[in-house]
């Protein structure tokens, strides 16, 4: 595996984390709000 592909893989992981963490947080908050709204 070349150094460029290793660097690219690292960048890809960072990009997924950068997008995935806020998305996951938003999904959890949405679920909590839906339970409050419909579950009482």
mmCIF file of C-alpha atoms in Angstrom:
data_model
loop_
_atom_site.group_PDB
_atom_site.id
_atom_site.type_symbol
_atom_site.label_atom_id
_atom_site.label_comp_id
_atom_site.label_asym_id
_atom_site.label_seq_id
_atom_site.Cartn_x
_atom_site.Cartn_y
_atom_site.Cartn_z
ATOM 1 C CA UNK A 1 0.000 0.000 0.000
ATOM 2 C CA UNK A 2 1.512 3.313 -1.016
ATOM 3 C CA UNK A 3 1.817 6.317 1.257
ATOM 4 C CA UNK A 4 -0.683 8.266 -0.837
ATOM 5 C CA UNK A 5 -3.418 5.657 -0.476
ATOM 6 C CA UNK A 6 -2.772 5.466 3.288
ATOM 7 C CA UNK A 7 -3.079 9.236 3.521
ATOM 8 C CA UNK A 8 -6.215 9.171 1.408
ATOM 9 C CA UNK A 9 -7.748 6.476 3.615
ATOM 10 C CA UNK A 10 -7.011 8.587 6.707
ATOM 11 C CA UNK A 11 -8.612 11.621 5.108
ATOM 12 C CA UNK A 12 -11.657 9.557 4.178
ATOM 13 C CA UNK A 13 -12.031 8.359 7.765
ATOM 14 C CA UNK A 14 -11.724 11.926 9.079
ATOM 15 C CA UNK A 15 -14.339 13.120 6.578
ATOM 16 C CA UNK A 16 -16.801 10.362 7.587
ATOM 17 C CA UNK A 17 -16.317 11.169 11.279
ATOM 18 C CA UNK A 18 -16.686 14.901 10.577
ATOM 19 C CA UNK A 19 -20.075 14.284 8.942
ATOM 20 C CA UNK A 20 -21.174 11.206 10.879
ATOM 21 C CA UNK A 21 -20.859 12.485 14.433
ATOM 22 C CA UNK A 22 -23.120 15.543 14.018
ATOM 23 C CA UNK A 23 -25.553 13.406 12.005
ATOM 24 C CA UNK A 24 -25.667 10.777 14.745
ATOM 25 C CA UNK A 25 -26.152 13.464 17.395
ATOM 26 C CA UNK A 26 -29.011 14.969 15.399
ATOM 27 C CA UNK A 27 -30.630 11.565 14.928
ATOM 28 C CA UNK A 28 -30.466 10.861 18.676
ATOM 29 C CA UNK A 29 -31.894 14.271 19.518
ATOM 30 C CA UNK A 30 -34.671 13.774 16.971
ATOM 31 C CA UNK A 31 -35.543 10.414 18.504
ATOM 32 C CA UNK A 32 -35.633 11.978 21.978
ATOM 33 C CA UNK A 33 -37.926 14.778 20.781
ATOM 34 C CA UNK A 34 -40.234 12.313 19.040
ATOM 35 C CA UNK A 35 -40.526 10.266 22.241
ATOM 36 C CA UNK A 36 -41.388 13.446 24.152
ATOM 37 C CA UNK A 37 -43.912 14.492 21.536
ATOM 38 C CA UNK A 38 -45.680 11.171 21.017
ATOM 39 C CA UNK A 39 -44.717 9.075 24.013
ATOM 40 C CA UNK A 40 -45.461 11.537 26.760
#
